[in-house]
Short mmCIF file of C-alpha atoms and ligand atoms in Angstrom, two decimals:
data_model
loop_
_atom_site.label_atom_id
_atom_site.label_comp_id
_atom_site.label_asym_id
_atom_site.label_seq_id
_atom_site.Cartn_x
_atom_site.Cartn_y
_atom_site.Cartn_z
CA MET W 437 94.19 -146.66 -58.77
CA SER W 438 90.83 -145.13 -57.19
CA GLU W 439 88.85 -147.65 -55.24
CA GLN W 440 85.27 -146.00 -55.73
CA THR W 441 83.18 -147.32 -58.08
CA THR W 442 83.38 -145.00 -60.95
CA ALA W 443 80.60 -144.05 -63.88
CA LEU W 444 80.68 -142.13 -67.04
CA VAL W 445 76.99 -140.37 -67.96
CA THR W 446 77.19 -138.78 -71.46
CA GLY W 447 74.97 -135.62 -71.77
CA ALA W 448 75.28 -135.32 -68.18
CA ASN W 449 74.89 -131.39 -67.83
CA LYS W 450 70.86 -131.27 -68.22
CA GLY W 451 67.90 -133.41 -68.32
CA ILE W 452 67.80 -137.04 -67.87
CA GLY W 453 71.54 -137.50 -67.69
CA TYR W 454 72.13 -134.84 -64.83
CA GLU W 455 69.45 -136.60 -62.77
CA ILE W 456 71.32 -140.19 -63.50
CA ALA W 457 74.42 -138.47 -62.41
CA ILE W 458 72.88 -137.44 -59.03
CA GLY W 459 71.07 -140.67 -58.60
CA LEU W 460 74.82 -142.50 -59.19
CA GLY W 461 76.42 -140.15 -57.05
CA ALA W 462 74.25 -140.75 -54.00
CA LEU W 463 75.28 -144.31 -54.08
CA GLY W 464 78.92 -142.74 -53.31
CA TRP W 465 80.09 -143.33 -56.61
CA ARG W 466 82.70 -141.10 -58.42
CA VAL W 467 80.70 -139.51 -61.52
CA GLY W 468 82.24 -138.44 -64.92
CA VAL W 469 79.89 -135.92 -66.24
CA GLY W 470 80.40 -136.21 -70.07
CA VAL W 471 79.51 -132.85 -71.63
CA ARG W 472 80.80 -131.40 -74.92
CA ASN W 473 80.64 -127.61 -74.02
CA ASP W 474 83.21 -126.11 -71.19
CA VAL W 475 80.81 -123.83 -69.76
CA ARG W 476 77.97 -126.29 -69.65
CA ARG W 477 80.39 -129.07 -68.16
CA GLU W 478 81.78 -126.78 -65.36
CA GLU W 479 78.50 -125.44 -64.35
CA ALA W 480 77.21 -129.04 -64.04
CA VAL W 481 80.08 -130.40 -62.36
CA GLU W 482 79.73 -127.70 -59.68
CA LYS W 483 75.85 -128.04 -59.41
CA LEU W 484 76.51 -131.93 -58.87
CA ARG W 485 79.20 -131.08 -56.38
CA ALA W 486 77.14 -129.13 -54.49
CA ALA W 487 74.60 -131.54 -54.20
CA GLY W 488 77.23 -133.96 -52.68
CA VAL W 489 78.27 -135.81 -55.75
CA ASP W 490 81.86 -136.63 -56.45
CA ALA W 491 81.62 -135.42 -59.64
CA PHE W 492 84.45 -134.61 -62.44
CA GLY W 493 84.31 -133.41 -65.52
CA VAL W 494 84.68 -135.03 -68.95
CA ALA W 495 84.98 -133.19 -72.10
CA LEU W 496 82.99 -135.22 -74.44
CA ASP W 497 81.33 -135.01 -77.90
CA VAL W 498 80.33 -138.41 -78.81
CA THR W 499 80.20 -137.46 -82.59
CA SER W 500 84.19 -137.14 -82.13
CA ASP W 501 86.60 -139.95 -82.29
CA ALA W 502 89.31 -137.59 -81.06
CA SER W 503 87.12 -136.15 -78.11
CA VAL W 504 86.01 -139.99 -77.31
CA ALA W 505 89.79 -140.95 -77.39
CA ALA W 506 90.82 -137.77 -75.04
CA ALA W 507 87.95 -138.89 -72.49
CA VAL W 508 89.38 -142.37 -72.09
CA GLY W 509 92.84 -140.75 -71.21
CA GLN W 510 90.89 -139.46 -68.08
CA PHE W 511 89.93 -142.67 -66.63
CA GLU W 512 92.00 -145.22 -64.48
CA ARG W 513 88.85 -147.32 -64.04
CA LEU W 514 85.43 -147.23 -65.42
CA ASP W 515 82.77 -149.47 -63.98
CA VAL W 516 79.67 -147.96 -65.50
CA LEU W 517 79.02 -146.56 -68.78
CA VAL W 518 75.78 -144.92 -69.18
CA ASN W 519 75.24 -143.56 -73.00
CA ASN W 520 72.55 -141.06 -72.29
CA ALA W 521 73.60 -138.10 -74.90
CA GLY W 522 70.63 -137.92 -77.68
CA ILE W 523 69.03 -135.52 -79.88
CA THR W 524 65.82 -135.67 -81.95
CA GLY W 525 67.55 -134.17 -84.91
CA GLY W 526 65.35 -131.50 -85.60
CA MET W 527 62.79 -131.04 -88.86
CA ALA W 528 61.86 -132.39 -91.55
CA GLN W 529 61.37 -135.62 -90.38
CA GLU W 530 57.97 -136.41 -92.22
CA PRO W 531 58.00 -139.67 -94.62
CA GLY W 532 57.82 -138.01 -98.20
CA ASN W 533 59.46 -134.66 -97.09
CA THR W 534 62.42 -136.02 -95.30
CA ASP W 535 65.68 -134.22 -94.79
CA LEU W 536 68.39 -137.03 -95.00
CA ASP W 537 71.01 -134.65 -92.98
CA VAL W 538 68.64 -134.61 -90.27
CA VAL W 539 68.31 -138.60 -90.40
CA ARG W 540 72.29 -138.45 -90.54
CA ASP W 541 72.62 -136.31 -87.51
CA ALA W 542 70.15 -138.47 -85.33
CA ILE W 543 71.99 -141.60 -86.22
CA GLU W 544 75.68 -139.89 -85.83
CA THR W 545 74.51 -138.91 -82.36
CA ASN W 546 72.03 -141.47 -80.92
CA VAL W 547 73.50 -144.47 -82.73
CA LEU W 548 77.36 -144.25 -84.01
CA GLY W 549 77.73 -142.11 -80.75
CA VAL W 550 77.10 -145.14 -78.60
CA ILE W 551 79.01 -147.34 -80.43
CA ARG W 552 82.01 -145.11 -80.59
CA VAL W 553 81.80 -144.40 -76.81
CA THR W 554 81.27 -147.77 -76.08
CA ASP W 555 83.98 -149.28 -78.12
CA ALA W 556 86.43 -146.81 -76.41
CA PHE W 557 85.52 -147.65 -72.85
CA LEU W 558 85.25 -151.21 -73.51
CA PRO W 559 88.95 -152.42 -72.43
CA LEU W 560 88.45 -150.42 -68.81
CA LEU W 561 84.92 -151.80 -68.58
CA ARG W 562 86.30 -155.60 -68.92
CA ALA W 563 88.97 -154.81 -66.28
CA SER W 564 85.91 -154.05 -63.78
CA ALA W 565 84.40 -156.31 -61.43
CA SER W 566 80.80 -155.67 -62.18
CA PRO W 567 80.70 -153.68 -65.53
CA ARG W 568 77.40 -152.16 -66.53
CA ILE W 569 76.67 -150.50 -69.71
CA VAL W 570 73.07 -148.71 -69.83
CA ASN W 571 72.02 -147.37 -73.43
CA ILE W 572 69.16 -144.78 -73.11
CA SER W 573 66.52 -145.74 -75.81
CA SER W 574 62.87 -144.73 -75.83
CA SER W 575 59.53 -146.35 -76.11
CA VAL W 576 59.19 -144.81 -79.87
CA GLY W 577 61.88 -147.12 -80.57
CA SER W 578 59.79 -150.13 -80.22
CA LEU W 579 58.61 -151.24 -83.66
CA THR W 580 55.74 -153.36 -81.87
CA LEU W 581 54.31 -150.13 -80.22
CA GLN W 582 55.19 -148.35 -83.71
CA SER W 583 53.05 -150.48 -85.80
CA GLN W 584 50.39 -151.05 -83.11
CA GLY W 585 50.10 -147.27 -83.27
CA THR W 586 49.65 -146.77 -79.39
CA ASP W 587 49.97 -143.56 -77.21
CA ALA W 588 53.73 -144.30 -76.59
CA THR W 589 55.04 -143.75 -80.26
CA GLY W 590 54.91 -140.02 -80.62
CA PRO W 591 54.70 -138.27 -83.86
CA ILE W 592 55.49 -140.12 -87.22
CA ALA W 593 59.17 -139.11 -87.61
CA MET W 594 62.00 -140.59 -89.85
CA ALA W 595 64.80 -139.56 -87.59
CA TYR W 596 64.33 -139.97 -83.97
CA PRO W 597 62.12 -143.18 -83.20
CA THR W 598 64.19 -144.85 -86.15
CA SER W 599 67.41 -143.85 -84.32
CA LYS W 600 66.39 -145.37 -81.29
CA THR W 601 65.29 -148.85 -82.92
CA PHE W 602 68.69 -148.64 -84.46
CA LEU W 603 70.15 -148.26 -81.09
CA ASN W 604 68.17 -151.21 -79.78
CA ALA W 605 69.69 -153.40 -82.50
CA VAL W 606 72.95 -152.43 -81.67
CA THR W 607 72.77 -153.32 -78.07
CA VAL W 608 71.40 -156.61 -78.74
CA GLN W 609 74.44 -157.21 -80.98
CA TYR W 610 76.69 -156.09 -78.08
CA ALA W 611 74.71 -158.37 -75.41
CA LYS W 612 75.49 -161.57 -77.94
CA ALA W 613 79.13 -160.23 -78.19
CA LEU W 614 79.30 -159.80 -74.20
CA ALA W 615 77.37 -163.04 -73.18
CA GLY W 616 79.75 -164.91 -71.15
CA THR W 617 81.50 -162.11 -69.77
CA ASN W 618 80.76 -160.21 -66.62
CA ILE W 619 79.26 -157.19 -68.76
CA LEU W 620 75.59 -156.79 -68.50
CA ILE W 621 74.10 -154.17 -71.12
CA ASN W 622 70.93 -153.14 -71.37
CA LEU W 623 68.32 -150.47 -72.93
CA GLY W 624 66.45 -148.01 -70.37
CA CYS W 625 63.23 -146.19 -71.63
CA PRO W 626 62.77 -143.11 -69.34
CA GLY W 627 59.14 -142.27 -70.34
CA PHE W 628 57.95 -139.15 -71.64
CA VAL W 629 59.72 -136.63 -69.64
CA ALA W 630 59.85 -132.57 -69.36
CA THR W 631 63.38 -131.86 -71.01
CA ASP W 632 65.00 -129.53 -73.51
CA LEU W 633 64.47 -132.47 -76.02
CA ASN W 634 60.56 -132.21 -76.41
CA GLY W 635 60.27 -128.27 -75.45
CA PHE W 636 59.58 -129.45 -71.83
CA ARG W 637 56.36 -131.12 -73.06
CA GLY W 638 56.80 -134.18 -71.18
CA HIS W 639 54.66 -135.22 -68.02
CA ARG W 640 57.26 -136.85 -66.27
CA THR W 641 60.27 -135.24 -64.38
CA PRO W 642 63.75 -135.65 -65.07
CA ALA W 643 64.43 -137.57 -61.61
CA GLN W 644 61.68 -140.00 -62.62
CA GLY W 645 63.15 -140.63 -66.23
CA ALA W 646 66.55 -141.20 -64.60
CA ALA W 647 65.25 -143.96 -62.25
CA ILE W 648 65.60 -146.83 -64.93
CA GLY W 649 68.79 -145.79 -66.02
CA VAL W 650 70.16 -145.83 -62.32
CA GLN W 651 68.31 -149.10 -61.82
CA LEU W 652 69.97 -150.78 -64.81
CA ALA W 653 73.35 -149.07 -63.76
CA THR W 654 72.77 -151.09 -60.46
CA LEU W 655 72.12 -154.37 -61.74
CA PRO W 656 73.10 -157.38 -59.47
CA ASP W 657 75.79 -159.62 -61.14
CA ASP W 658 72.78 -162.19 -61.69
CA GLY W 659 70.96 -159.56 -63.61
CA PRO W 660 69.82 -159.38 -66.96
CA SER W 661 71.57 -158.63 -70.11
CA GLY W 662 70.48 -157.64 -73.78
CA GLY W 663 66.80 -156.31 -72.59
CA TYR W 664 64.76 -153.44 -73.28
CA TYR W 665 63.14 -151.87 -69.89
CA ASP W 666 60.97 -149.07 -68.57
CA ASP W 667 59.81 -148.56 -64.85
CA ASN W 668 56.97 -151.05 -65.40
CA GLY W 669 59.38 -154.07 -66.83
CA PRO W 670 60.27 -155.50 -70.25
CA VAL W 671 59.14 -153.05 -73.34
CA PRO W 672 58.07 -155.09 -76.43
CA TRP W 673 60.45 -154.82 -78.79
P1 LIG B 292 68.19 -133.01 -73.27
O1 LIG B 292 67.91 -132.42 -72.08
O2 LIG B 292 68.19 -132.27 -74.47
O3 LIG B 292 69.67 -133.68 -72.96
C1 LIG B 292 70.48 -134.21 -73.89
C2 LIG B 292 71.77 -134.36 -73.47
O4 LIG B 292 72.85 -134.84 -74.63
C3 LIG B 292 72.45 -132.95 -73.20
O5 LIG B 292 73.08 -132.92 -71.98
C4 LIG B 292 73.14 -132.52 -74.48
O6 LIG B 292 74.29 -131.75 -74.50
C5 LIG B 292 73.82 -134.11 -74.75
N1 LIG B 292 74.26 -134.28 -76.27
C6 LIG B 292 73.63 -134.35 -77.34
N2 LIG B 292 74.46 -134.34 -78.19
C7 LIG B 292 75.58 -134.73 -77.90
C8 LIG B 292 77.01 -134.92 -78.32
N3 LIG B 292 77.41 -135.11 -79.55
N4 LIG B 292 77.88 -135.00 -77.23
C9 LIG B 292 77.56 -135.14 -75.93
N5 LIG B 292 76.58 -134.65 -75.52
C10 LIG B 292 75.56 -134.39 -76.27
O7 LIG B 292 67.39 -134.71 -73.22
P2 LIG B 292 66.67 -135.58 -72.45
O8 LIG B 292 65.27 -135.68 -72.44
O9 LIG B 292 67.35 -135.64 -70.99
O10 LIG B 292 67.46 -136.96 -73.22
C11 LIG B 292 68.77 -137.70 -72.32
C12 LIG B 292 68.23 -139.00 -73.41
O11 LIG B 292 67.05 -139.81 -73.09
C13 LIG B 292 68.33 -139.20 -74.87
O12 LIG B 292 69.00 -140.13 -75.03
C14 LIG B 292 66.69 -138.97 -75.03
O13 LIG B 292 66.82 -139.63 -76.40
C15 LIG B 292 66.48 -139.91 -74.22
N6 LIG B 292 64.87 -139.95 -73.89
C16 LIG B 292 64.37 -138.78 -73.72
C17 LIG B 292 62.90 -138.73 -73.33
C18 LIG B 292 62.01 -137.58 -72.72
O14 LIG B 292 61.17 -137.52 -73.03
N7 LIG B 292 62.90 -136.50 -72.66
C19 LIG B 292 62.10 -139.91 -73.79
C20 LIG B 292 62.82 -141.28 -74.07
C21 LIG B 292 64.15 -141.20 -74.11
P3 LIG B 292 74.10 -130.23 -74.96
O15 LIG B 292 73.56 -129.78 -73.67
O16 LIG B 292 75.55 -129.79 -75.10
O17 LIG B 292 73.11 -130.16 -75.88
#
């Protein structure tokens, strides 16, 4: 079995996930680059290797049981899982004019995808000396911020922010179930980052957005679990 700390980052071909892979690779870790499209995966792995990362490709569609099961078979060890893959779902998301398929799609990827991948990799994580799970959420998932109507909440939408609130709730359940084990699981908020997800309207760089994911992936053994953080500390639920 490899002696190198091994991570898996889902949706690592671009945006925040790619930069999390860069950040974890800089620590000397092996990084599984979880990507659903063959060409995009190979290109990302090549680019990461050229940047000095010990990267390997992992065919992974988080919405597919078969794909996730096959991905697990590629690993002998896993120390850190970063559930980064996410979608906004598309339109229409306005209350009163909601496309239920759009809501379903967002939940399928942003919530059920995280549960599917996490459950599948838990046996390997349990065997690690210092396992970490990082779920990439968003401040738009905060019910406190949403109900205060602050700038951080983005447009009114039925699929994307609600899927992140759901993800937050799911993560708390994992934290409760894993309390007393050495597995730390936390939620990271990247801030408003210029990526494909928002038509590159964000004001932060993907590297800035990745920092919280890298931080939570590298928590010390006495670090927190079941928390919801951005670069400035805890985010209100
Ligand atoms: P992005 O550039 O659009 O990247 C999203 C990644 O997720 C892509 O690699 C995409 O793969 C992958 N993905 C989507 N569905 C997938 C599936 N079914 N299986 C596997 N991979 C899948 O967006 P991003 O901004 O970097 O988003 C990364 C995470 O940060 C998401 O969870 C997002 O909600 C969160 N976030 C982003 C912001 C922001 O301002 N950008 C703010 C808060 C939170 P393909 O290339 O194949 O589509």
